PDB file of C-alpha atoms in Angstrom:
ATOM      1  CA  MET A   1      14.370 -16.361 -36.308  1.00  0.00           C
ATOM      2  CA  GLN A   2      11.728 -14.481 -34.090  1.00  0.00           C
ATOM      3  CA  LYS A   3       9.957 -11.388 -35.806  1.00  0.00           C
ATOM      4  CA  ILE A   4       8.598  -9.229 -33.190  1.00  0.00           C
ATOM      5  CA  ILE A   5       7.047  -5.744 -32.616  1.00  0.00           C
ATOM      6  CA  ILE A   6       8.605  -3.844 -29.880  1.00  0.00           C
ATOM      7  CA  LEU A   7       5.969  -1.353 -27.961  1.00  0.00           C
ATOM      8  CA  THR A   8       7.927   1.055 -26.111  1.00  0.00           C
ATOM      9  CA  SER A   9       8.655   4.692 -25.206  1.00  0.00           C
ATOM     10  CA  ASP A  10      10.987   7.005 -26.628  1.00  0.00           C
ATOM     11  CA  ALA A  11      13.314   7.728 -23.565  1.00  0.00           C
ATOM     12  CA  LEU A  12      16.975   7.124 -23.684  1.00  0.00           C
ATOM     13  CA  ARG A  13      16.695   3.948 -21.751  1.00  0.00           C
ATOM     14  CA  HIS A  14      13.920   2.624 -24.008  1.00  0.00           C
ATOM     15  CA  THR A  15      15.741   3.641 -26.919  1.00  0.00           C
ATOM     16  CA  PHE A  16      18.703   1.580 -25.778  1.00  0.00           C
ATOM     17  CA  MET A  17      16.549  -1.309 -25.139  1.00  0.00           C
ATOM     18  CA  ARG A  18      15.016  -1.610 -28.517  1.00  0.00           C
ATOM     19  CA  LYS A  19      18.504  -0.981 -30.308  1.00  0.00           C
ATOM     20  CA  ALA A  20      19.884  -3.882 -28.050  1.00  0.00           C
ATOM     21  CA  LEU A  21      17.354  -6.199 -28.964  1.00  0.00           C
ATOM     22  CA  ALA A  22      17.435  -5.517 -32.436  1.00  0.00           C
ATOM     23  CA  LEU A  23      21.050  -6.260 -32.741  1.00  0.00           C
ATOM     24  CA  ASP A  24      20.502  -9.915 -32.130  1.00  0.00           C
ATOM     25  CA  GLU A  25      20.836 -11.924 -35.335  1.00  0.00           C
ATOM     26  CA  ASN A  26      18.136 -14.171 -34.240  1.00  0.00           C
ATOM     27  CA  ILE A  27      15.659 -11.482 -33.795  1.00  0.00           C
ATOM     28  CA  LYS A  28      13.717  -9.419 -36.648  1.00  0.00           C
ATOM     29  CA  VAL A  29      12.336  -6.183 -35.455  1.00  0.00           C
ATOM     30  CA  LEU A  30       9.562  -5.463 -37.717  1.00  0.00           C
ATOM     31  CA  LYS A  31       8.713  -2.226 -36.111  1.00  0.00           C
ATOM     32  CA  SER A  32       9.168  -0.361 -33.108  1.00  0.00           C
ATOM     33  CA  TYR A  33       6.101   1.726 -31.665  1.00  0.00           C
ATOM     34  CA  CYS A  34       7.949   4.351 -29.427  1.00  0.00           C
ATOM     35  CA  GLU A  35       5.155   6.401 -27.630  1.00  0.00           C
ATOM     36  CA  LYS A  36       6.506  10.152 -26.981  1.00  0.00           C
ATOM     37  CA  GLN A  37       7.584  10.700 -23.589  1.00  0.00           C
ATOM     38  CA  SER A  38       5.219  12.876 -21.332  1.00  0.00           C
ATOM     39  CA  ALA A  39       7.063  15.690 -19.251  1.00  0.00           C
ATOM     40  CA  ILE A  40       3.925  16.008 -17.131  1.00  0.00           C
ATOM     41  CA  PHE A  41       5.287  13.734 -14.614  1.00  0.00           C
ATOM     42  CA  LYS A  42       8.573  15.624 -13.965  1.00  0.00           C
ATOM     43  CA  ALA A  43       6.835  18.937 -14.113  1.00  0.00           C
ATOM     44  CA  SER A  44       4.540  17.802 -11.432  1.00  0.00           C
ATOM     45  CA  PHE A  45       7.175  17.804  -8.806  1.00  0.00           C
ATOM     46  CA  LYS A  46       8.111  21.451  -7.393  1.00  0.00           C
ATOM     47  CA  ASP A  47      10.107  20.033  -4.510  1.00  0.00           C
ATOM     48  CA  GLU A  48      13.827  20.824  -4.995  1.00  0.00           C
ATOM     49  CA  PHE A  49      14.928  17.571  -3.647  1.00  0.00           C
ATOM     50  CA  GLN A  50      12.632  15.489  -5.931  1.00  0.00           C
ATOM     51  CA  SER A  51      13.980  17.647  -9.049  1.00  0.00           C
ATOM     52  CA  ARG A  52      17.576  16.954  -8.048  1.00  0.00           C
ATOM     53  CA  HIS A  53      16.657  13.025  -7.700  1.00  0.00           C
ATOM     54  CA  LEU A  54      15.249  12.903 -11.452  1.00  0.00           C
ATOM     55  CA  GLN A  55      17.899  15.155 -12.799  1.00  0.00           C
ATOM     56  CA  ALA A  56      20.593  12.901 -11.178  1.00  0.00           C
ATOM     57  CA  ARG A  57      18.672   9.686 -12.817  1.00  0.00           C
ATOM     58  CA  ASP A  58      18.587  11.518 -16.238  1.00  0.00           C
ATOM     59  CA  GLN A  59      22.445  12.032 -15.909  1.00  0.00           C
ATOM     60  CA  SER A  60      23.061   8.560 -14.947  1.00  0.00           C
ATOM     61  CA  GLU A  61      21.017   7.401 -17.863  1.00  0.00           C
ATOM     62  CA  LYS A  62      23.171   9.172 -20.201  1.00  0.00           C
ATOM     63  CA  ASP A  63      26.189   7.850 -18.801  1.00  0.00           C
ATOM     64  CA  PHE A  64      25.148   4.357 -19.184  1.00  0.00           C
ATOM     65  CA  PHE A  65      23.325   4.229 -22.564  1.00  0.00           C
ATOM     66  CA  GLU A  66      24.088   7.459 -24.603  1.00  0.00           C
ATOM     67  CA  SER A  67      27.198   6.342 -26.458  1.00  0.00           C
ATOM     68  CA  PHE A  68      25.528   3.048 -27.239  1.00  0.00           C
ATOM     69  CA  VAL A  69      22.531   4.725 -28.532  1.00  0.00           C
ATOM     70  CA  GLU A  70      24.695   7.361 -30.500  1.00  0.00           C
ATOM     71  CA  LEU A  71      27.247   4.796 -32.024  1.00  0.00           C
ATOM     72  CA  SER A  72      25.087   1.595 -32.445  1.00  0.00           C
ATOM     73  CA  PRO A  73      23.162   0.948 -35.872  1.00  0.00           C
ATOM     74  CA  ASP A  74      19.529   0.884 -35.524  1.00  0.00           C
ATOM     75  CA  TYR A  75      17.705  -1.965 -36.823  1.00  0.00           C
ATOM     76  CA  SER A  76      14.571  -1.665 -34.858  1.00  0.00           C
ATOM     77  CA  ASN A  77      12.556   0.450 -37.294  1.00  0.00           C
ATOM     78  CA  PRO A  78      11.312   2.945 -35.162  1.00  0.00           C
ATOM     79  CA  CYS A  79       7.839   4.723 -35.538  1.00  0.00           C
ATOM     80  CA  TYR A  80       7.048   7.520 -33.240  1.00  0.00           C
ATOM     81  CA  ILE A  81       3.555   7.978 -31.951  1.00  0.00           C
ATOM     82  CA  GLU A  82       1.578   9.742 -29.392  1.00  0.00           C
ATOM     83  CA  LYS A  83       0.773   8.288 -25.914  1.00  0.00           C
ATOM     84  CA  ASN A  84      -1.702   5.787 -25.930  1.00  0.00           C
ATOM     85  CA  ALA A  85      -1.745   5.777 -29.756  1.00  0.00           C
ATOM     86  CA  ILE A  86      -0.872   2.213 -29.847  1.00  0.00           C
ATOM     87  CA  ASN A  87      -4.585   1.267 -28.794  1.00  0.00           C
ATOM     88  CA  THR A  88      -6.114   2.914 -31.822  1.00  0.00           C
ATOM     89  CA  GLN A  89      -7.644   0.814 -34.678  1.00  0.00           C
ATOM     90  CA  GLU A  90      -5.194   1.924 -37.039  1.00  0.00           C
ATOM     91  CA  LYS A  91      -2.182   0.756 -35.306  1.00  0.00           C
ATOM     92  CA  PHE A  92      -4.122  -2.265 -34.323  1.00  0.00           C
ATOM     93  CA  ASP A  93      -4.527  -2.989 -38.098  1.00  0.00           C
ATOM     94  CA  GLU A  94      -0.920  -2.214 -39.127  1.00  0.00           C
ATOM     95  CA  ILE A  95       0.344  -4.885 -36.097  1.00  0.00           C
ATOM     96  CA  LEU A  96      -1.957  -7.439 -37.340  1.00  0.00           C
ATOM     97  CA  ALA A  97      -0.971  -6.817 -41.390  1.00  0.00           C
ATOM     98  CA  LEU A  98       2.877  -7.433 -39.976  1.00  0.00           C
ATOM     99  CA  LYS A  99       2.109 -10.928 -38.482  1.00  0.00           C
ATOM    100  CA  PRO A 100       4.806 -10.796 -35.991  1.00  0.00           C
ATOM    101  CA  ASP A 101       5.426 -13.969 -33.778  1.00  0.00           C
ATOM    102  CA  LEU A 102       5.683 -11.752 -30.610  1.00  0.00           C
ATOM    103  CA  LEU A 103       4.954  -8.305 -29.134  1.00  0.00           C
ATOM    104  CA  VAL A 104       7.474  -7.274 -26.728  1.00  0.00           C
ATOM    105  CA  ALA A 105       6.835  -4.352 -24.277  1.00  0.00           C
ATOM    106  CA  TYR A 106       8.904  -2.312 -22.285  1.00  0.00           C
ATOM    107  CA  GLY A 107       7.688   1.037 -20.846  1.00  0.00           C
ATOM    108  CA  CYS A 108       4.495   1.362 -23.236  1.00  0.00           C
ATOM    109  CA  SER A 109       0.901   2.479 -22.328  1.00  0.00           C
ATOM    110  CA  ILE A 110      -1.526  -0.137 -20.823  1.00  0.00           C
ATOM    111  CA  LEU A 111      -2.928  -2.114 -23.779  1.00  0.00           C
ATOM    112  CA  LYS A 112      -6.459  -2.358 -24.346  1.00  0.00           C
ATOM    113  CA  PRO A 113      -8.009  -5.788 -24.509  1.00  0.00           C
ATOM    114  CA  HIS A 114      -8.538  -6.168 -28.147  1.00  0.00           C
ATOM    115  CA  LEU A 115      -4.732  -6.149 -28.427  1.00  0.00           C
ATOM    116  CA  ILE A 116      -4.194  -8.427 -25.874  1.00  0.00           C
ATOM    117  CA  LYS A 117      -6.882 -10.995 -26.841  1.00  0.00           C
ATOM    118  CA  ALA A 118      -5.405 -10.861 -30.758  1.00  0.00           C
ATOM    119  CA  PHE A 119      -2.007 -11.894 -29.381  1.00  0.00           C
ATOM    120  CA  ARG A 120      -3.043 -14.181 -26.152  1.00  0.00           C
ATOM    121  CA  ASP A 121       0.199 -15.604 -24.732  1.00  0.00           C
ATOM    122  CA  ARG A 122       2.356 -13.750 -27.320  1.00  0.00           C
ATOM    123  CA  ILE A 123       2.868 -10.375 -25.472  1.00  0.00           C
ATOM    124  CA  LEU A 124       5.869 -10.332 -23.455  1.00  0.00           C
ATOM    125  CA  ASN A 125       6.488  -7.583 -20.698  1.00  0.00           C
ATOM    126  CA  VAL A 126       9.099  -6.698 -18.447  1.00  0.00           C
ATOM    127  CA  HIS A 127       8.075  -5.098 -14.806  1.00  0.00           C
ATOM    128  CA  LEU A 128      10.801  -3.099 -13.168  1.00  0.00           C
ATOM    129  CA  GLY A 129      10.342  -4.643  -9.786  1.00  0.00           C
ATOM    130  CA  LEU A 130       9.893  -8.156  -8.208  1.00  0.00           C
ATOM    131  CA  SER A 131       6.533  -9.091  -8.401  1.00  0.00           C
ATOM    132  CA  PRO A 132       4.295  -9.759  -6.137  1.00  0.00           C
ATOM    133  CA  TYR A 133       6.636  -7.956  -3.398  1.00  0.00           C
ATOM    134  CA  TYR A 134       6.436  -4.622  -4.829  1.00  0.00           C
ATOM    135  CA  ARG A 135       3.534  -3.425  -7.069  1.00  0.00           C
ATOM    136  CA  GLY A 136       2.414  -0.351  -8.727  1.00  0.00           C
ATOM    137  CA  SER A 137       4.701   2.547  -9.097  1.00  0.00           C
ATOM    138  CA  GLY A 138       8.197   3.102  -8.186  1.00  0.00           C
ATOM    139  CA  THR A 139       8.813  -0.516  -7.372  1.00  0.00           C
ATOM    140  CA  ASN A 140      12.682  -0.369  -7.658  1.00  0.00           C
ATOM    141  CA  PHE A 141      12.521   3.103  -5.623  1.00  0.00           C
ATOM    142  CA  PHE A 142      10.452   2.106  -2.589  1.00  0.00           C
ATOM    143  CA  PRO A 143      13.072  -0.658  -1.519  1.00  0.00           C
ATOM    144  CA  PHE A 144      15.502   2.153  -0.974  1.00  0.00           C
ATOM    145  CA  VAL A 145      13.027   3.851   1.111  1.00  0.00           C
ATOM    146  CA  ASN A 146      12.427   0.875   3.189  1.00  0.00           C
ATOM    147  CA  GLY A 147      15.891  -0.329   3.326  1.00  0.00           C
ATOM    148  CA  GLU A 148      15.067  -3.589   1.351  1.00  0.00           C
ATOM    149  CA  LEU A 149      17.447  -3.449  -1.441  1.00  0.00           C
ATOM    150  CA  GLU A 150      17.253  -7.324  -1.932  1.00  0.00           C
ATOM    151  CA  TYR A 151      13.733  -6.547  -3.352  1.00  0.00           C
ATOM    152  CA  ILE A 152      15.139  -4.545  -6.384  1.00  0.00           C
ATOM    153  CA  GLY A 153      14.832  -6.371  -9.636  1.00  0.00           C
ATOM    154  CA  ALA A 154      12.831  -7.105 -12.804  1.00  0.00           C
ATOM    155  CA  THR A 155      10.063  -9.493 -13.571  1.00  0.00           C
ATOM    156  CA  PHE A 156       9.506 -10.846 -16.909  1.00  0.00           C
ATOM    157  CA  MET A 157       5.666 -11.907 -17.717  1.00  0.00           C
ATOM    158  CA  TYR A 158       3.041 -12.592 -20.191  1.00  0.00           C
ATOM    159  CA  MET A 159       0.777  -9.514 -20.523  1.00  0.00           C
ATOM    160  CA  ASP A 160      -2.936  -9.826 -19.621  1.00  0.00           C
ATOM    161  CA  GLU A 161      -5.666  -7.506 -19.112  1.00  0.00           C
ATOM    162  CA  GLY A 162      -4.629  -6.447 -15.441  1.00  0.00           C
ATOM    163  CA  ILE A 163      -1.663  -4.453 -14.468  1.00  0.00           C
ATOM    164  CA  ASP A 164       1.338  -6.561 -13.939  1.00  0.00           C
ATOM    165  CA  THR A 165      -0.789  -9.718 -13.360  1.00  0.00           C
ATOM    166  CA  GLY A 166       0.256 -12.005 -16.226  1.00  0.00           C
ATOM    167  CA  ASP A 167       2.111 -15.338 -15.369  1.00  0.00           C
ATOM    168  CA  ILE A 168       5.921 -14.781 -14.645  1.00  0.00           C
ATOM    169  CA  ILE A 169       8.235 -16.094 -16.937  1.00  0.00           C
ATOM    170  CA  HIS A 170      11.427 -15.286 -15.330  1.00  0.00           C
ATOM    171  CA  GLN A 171      13.006 -13.202 -12.546  1.00  0.00           C
ATOM    172  CA  ILE A 172      16.127 -11.356 -12.089  1.00  0.00           C
ATOM    173  CA  GLN A 173      17.634  -9.463  -8.923  1.00  0.00           C
ATOM    174  CA  ALA A 174      19.760  -6.301  -9.229  1.00  0.00           C
ATOM    175  CA  GLU A 175      23.542  -6.624  -9.057  1.00  0.00           C
ATOM    176  CA  ILE A 176      24.691  -4.643  -6.092  1.00  0.00           C
ATOM    177  CA  TYR A 177      28.203  -3.295  -5.244  1.00  0.00           C
ATOM    178  CA  PRO A 178      29.661  -1.046  -2.374  1.00  0.00           C
ATOM    179  CA  ASN A 179      29.550   2.479  -2.863  1.00  0.00           C
ATOM    180  CA  ASP A 180      26.676   2.149  -5.591  1.00  0.00           C
ATOM    181  CA  ASP A 181      23.854   4.927  -5.637  1.00  0.00           C
ATOM    182  CA  MET A 182      20.468   4.338  -6.499  1.00  0.00           C
ATOM    183  CA  HIS A 183      20.741   5.149 -10.043  1.00  0.00           C
ATOM    184  CA  LYS A 184      23.892   3.006 -10.961  1.00  0.00           C
ATOM    185  CA  ILE A 185      21.964  -0.039  -9.512  1.00  0.00           C
ATOM    186  CA  GLY A 186      18.877   0.709 -11.425  1.00  0.00           C
ATOM    187  CA  ASN A 187      20.755   1.377 -14.542  1.00  0.00           C
ATOM    188  CA  ARG A 188      22.942  -1.947 -14.390  1.00  0.00           C
ATOM    189  CA  LEU A 189      19.725  -3.716 -14.107  1.00  0.00           C
ATOM    190  CA  ILE A 190      18.110  -2.392 -17.210  1.00  0.00           C
ATOM    191  CA  ALA A 191      21.464  -3.192 -19.114  1.00  0.00           C
ATOM    192  CA  ARG A 192      21.237  -6.752 -17.817  1.00  0.00           C
ATOM    193  CA  ILE A 193      17.355  -6.661 -18.691  1.00  0.00           C
ATOM    194  CA  ALA A 194      18.377  -6.480 -22.283  1.00  0.00           C
ATOM    195  CA  LYS A 195      20.448  -9.506 -22.167  1.00  0.00           C
ATOM    196  CA  VAL A 196      17.570 -11.552 -20.530  1.00  0.00           C
ATOM    197  CA  TYR A 197      15.073 -10.111 -22.777  1.00  0.00           C
ATOM    198  CA  ARG A 198      17.067 -11.414 -25.830  1.00  0.00           C
ATOM    199  CA  GLY A 199      17.013 -15.020 -24.327  1.00  0.00           C
ATOM    200  CA  ILE A 200      13.573 -15.063 -23.510  1.00  0.00           C
ATOM    201  CA  ILE A 201      12.670 -13.886 -27.087  1.00  0.00           C
ATOM    202  CA  LYS A 202      14.880 -16.367 -28.649  1.00  0.00           C
ATOM    203  CA  GLU A 203      13.834 -19.465 -26.538  1.00  0.00           C
ATOM    204  CA  PHE A 204      10.168 -18.323 -26.498  1.00  0.00           C
ATOM    205  CA  GLU A 205       8.943 -21.879 -27.496  1.00  0.00           C
ATOM    206  CA  ASN A 206      11.092 -23.449 -25.033  1.00  0.00           C
ATOM    207  CA  LEU A 207      10.154 -21.606 -22.166  1.00  0.00           C
ATOM    208  CA  GLU A 208       8.744 -23.669 -19.122  1.00  0.00           C
ATOM    209  CA  LYS A 209       5.487 -22.685 -17.130  1.00  0.00           C
ATOM    210  CA  LEU A 210       6.146 -21.813 -13.833  1.00  0.00           C
ATOM    211  CA  GLU A 211       4.238 -22.458 -10.552  1.00  0.00           C
ATOM    212  CA  GLN A 212       2.875 -19.082  -9.905  1.00  0.00           C
ATOM    213  CA  PRO A 213       2.685 -17.204  -6.517  1.00  0.00           C
ATOM    214  CA  LYS A 214      -0.506 -17.951  -4.828  1.00  0.00           C
ATOM    215  CA  ASP A 215      -1.613 -14.319  -4.253  1.00  0.00           C
ATOM    216  CA  LYS A 216      -0.417 -11.885  -6.907  1.00  0.00           C
ATOM    217  CA  LYS A 217      -1.512  -9.098  -4.831  1.00  0.00           C
ATOM    218  CA  SER A 218       0.150  -9.746  -1.447  1.00  0.00           C
ATOM    219  CA  GLY A 219       3.119  -7.374  -1.624  1.00  0.00           C
ATOM    220  CA  LYS A 220       3.353  -3.747  -0.967  1.00  0.00           C
ATOM    221  CA  LEU A 221       1.307  -1.333  -3.228  1.00  0.00           C
ATOM    222  CA  TYR A 222       2.429   2.250  -4.063  1.00  0.00           C
ATOM    223  CA  ARG A 223       1.120   4.867  -6.426  1.00  0.00           C
ATOM    224  CA  ASN A 224       2.736   8.080  -7.939  1.00  0.00           C
ATOM    225  CA  SER A 225       1.351   9.968  -4.989  1.00  0.00           C
ATOM    226  CA  ASP A 226       3.493   7.919  -2.794  1.00  0.00           C
ATOM    227  CA  PHE A 227       6.921   9.676  -4.451  1.00  0.00           C
ATOM    228  CA  THR A 228       6.962  12.608  -1.885  1.00  0.00           C
ATOM    229  CA  PRO A 229       9.617  14.645  -0.609  1.00  0.00           C
ATOM    230  CA  LEU A 230       9.484  12.914   2.453  1.00  0.00           C
ATOM    231  CA  ALA A 231      10.155   9.569   0.871  1.00  0.00           C
ATOM    232  CA  THR A 232      12.774  10.692  -1.458  1.00  0.00           C
ATOM    233  CA  LYS A 233      14.686  12.394   1.340  1.00  0.00           C
ATOM    234  CA  LYS A 234      14.546   9.126   3.040  1.00  0.00           C
ATOM    235  CA  ALA A 235      15.779   6.918   0.361  1.00  0.00           C
ATOM    236  CA  TYR A 236      18.777   9.071   0.257  1.00  0.00           C
ATOM    237  CA  ASP A 237      19.421   9.280   4.225  1.00  0.00           C
ATOM    238  CA  ASN A 238      18.917   5.433   4.276  1.00  0.00           C
ATOM    239  CA  LEU A 239      21.241   4.481   1.465  1.00  0.00           C
ATOM    240  CA  ALA A 240      24.499   4.127   3.388  1.00  0.00           C
ATOM    241  CA  ASN A 241      23.022   1.917   5.995  1.00  0.00           C
ATOM    242  CA  SER A 242      20.649  -0.127   3.342  1.00  0.00           C
ATOM    243  CA  LEU A 243      23.904  -1.031   1.413  1.00  0.00           C
ATOM    244  CA  GLN A 244      25.797  -2.009   4.813  1.00  0.00           C
ATOM    245  CA  ASP A 245      22.439  -4.220   5.749  1.00  0.00           C
ATOM    246  CA  TYR A 246      22.462  -5.592   2.191  1.00  0.00           C
ATOM    247  CA  PHE A 247      25.980  -6.917   2.269  1.00  0.00           C
ATOM    248  CA  SER A 248      26.158  -8.022   5.783  1.00  0.00           C
ATOM    249  CA  GLN A 249      22.708  -9.701   6.345  1.00  0.00           C
ATOM    250  CA  LYS A 250      22.262 -11.075   2.790  1.00  0.00           C
ATOM    251  CA  ARG A 251      18.491 -11.589   3.272  1.00  0.00           C
ATOM    252  CA  GLN A 252      17.221 -14.097   0.742  1.00  0.00           C
ATOM    253  CA  VAL A 253      14.181 -13.552  -1.462  1.00  0.00           C
ATOM    254  CA  LYS A 254      12.177 -16.187  -3.549  1.00  0.00           C
ATOM    255  CA  ILE A 255      12.284 -15.439  -7.252  1.00  0.00           C
ATOM    256  CA  LEU A 256      11.185 -17.245  -9.992  1.00  0.00           C
ATOM    257  CA  GLN A 257      13.770 -18.545 -12.751  1.00  0.00           C
ATOM    258  CA  ASN A 258      13.006 -20.498 -15.936  1.00  0.00           C
ATOM    259  CA  PRO A 259      15.028 -23.627 -16.257  1.00  0.00           C
ATOM    260  CA  SER A 260      15.243 -23.034 -19.953  1.00  0.00           C
ATOM    261  CA  LEU A 261      17.246 -19.730 -19.692  1.00  0.00           C
ATOM    262  CA  LYS A 262      19.975 -21.113 -17.730  1.00  0.00           C
ATOM    263  CA  ASP A 263      22.425 -21.805 -20.149  1.00  0.00           C
ATOM    264  CA  LEU A 264      21.895 -18.714 -22.191  1.00  0.00           C
ATOM    265  CA  LEU A 265      22.146 -16.195 -19.316  1.00  0.00           C
TER     266      LEU A 265
END
């Protein structure tokens, strides 16, 4: 049985993830550190179109995850903390005292080097996006802007001192269906991430080292400032054509997949 500590946020999708991981009988969650979500990001967008986009995202998350969160037992031992508090000496000492086999990250603050060094090659992270094709912020949003839905996915990696620069463990592409919207695609992917994450945790000792991309900074880089009203409108305007192109052209994207997970997923 793998003994883990989960480093995450307190948003609905993060609550779903930690509870889903903790339900596995082969995973024992010693503690989940849940950072309180900041409202600053949402409040910074005054544009009505952007606001509607974020409201629709929140509603879709409720449609996908709220019933599970409300009805399922919680074996994840949550501890609610302020943003960035995971990097304090107090939390560092707590984590060391619990002696976890692994730290499992999803949506937490950037970890300081002292924590990463103490658990070198034992901190797992999932990046919503396919590295290195899309890097930075909104890595599953900007493929909609660019009409490149084949680049929507998730990258599981070991965490290092960089931002999304650790060695890749496994990647998955989003499952996309006709008449989808971007929120359905995103939340369906998150639900699948939980299943894959469970497999990675349980098979940790058997994971194979994969040949990594030669240039981890070769893809498109986006910042929060790129999430503009114009980009949001373009994503929605392009959606119908993007879906049509996705199914008709079937463009291939090279992703890394761990052979150790083939029979589990």
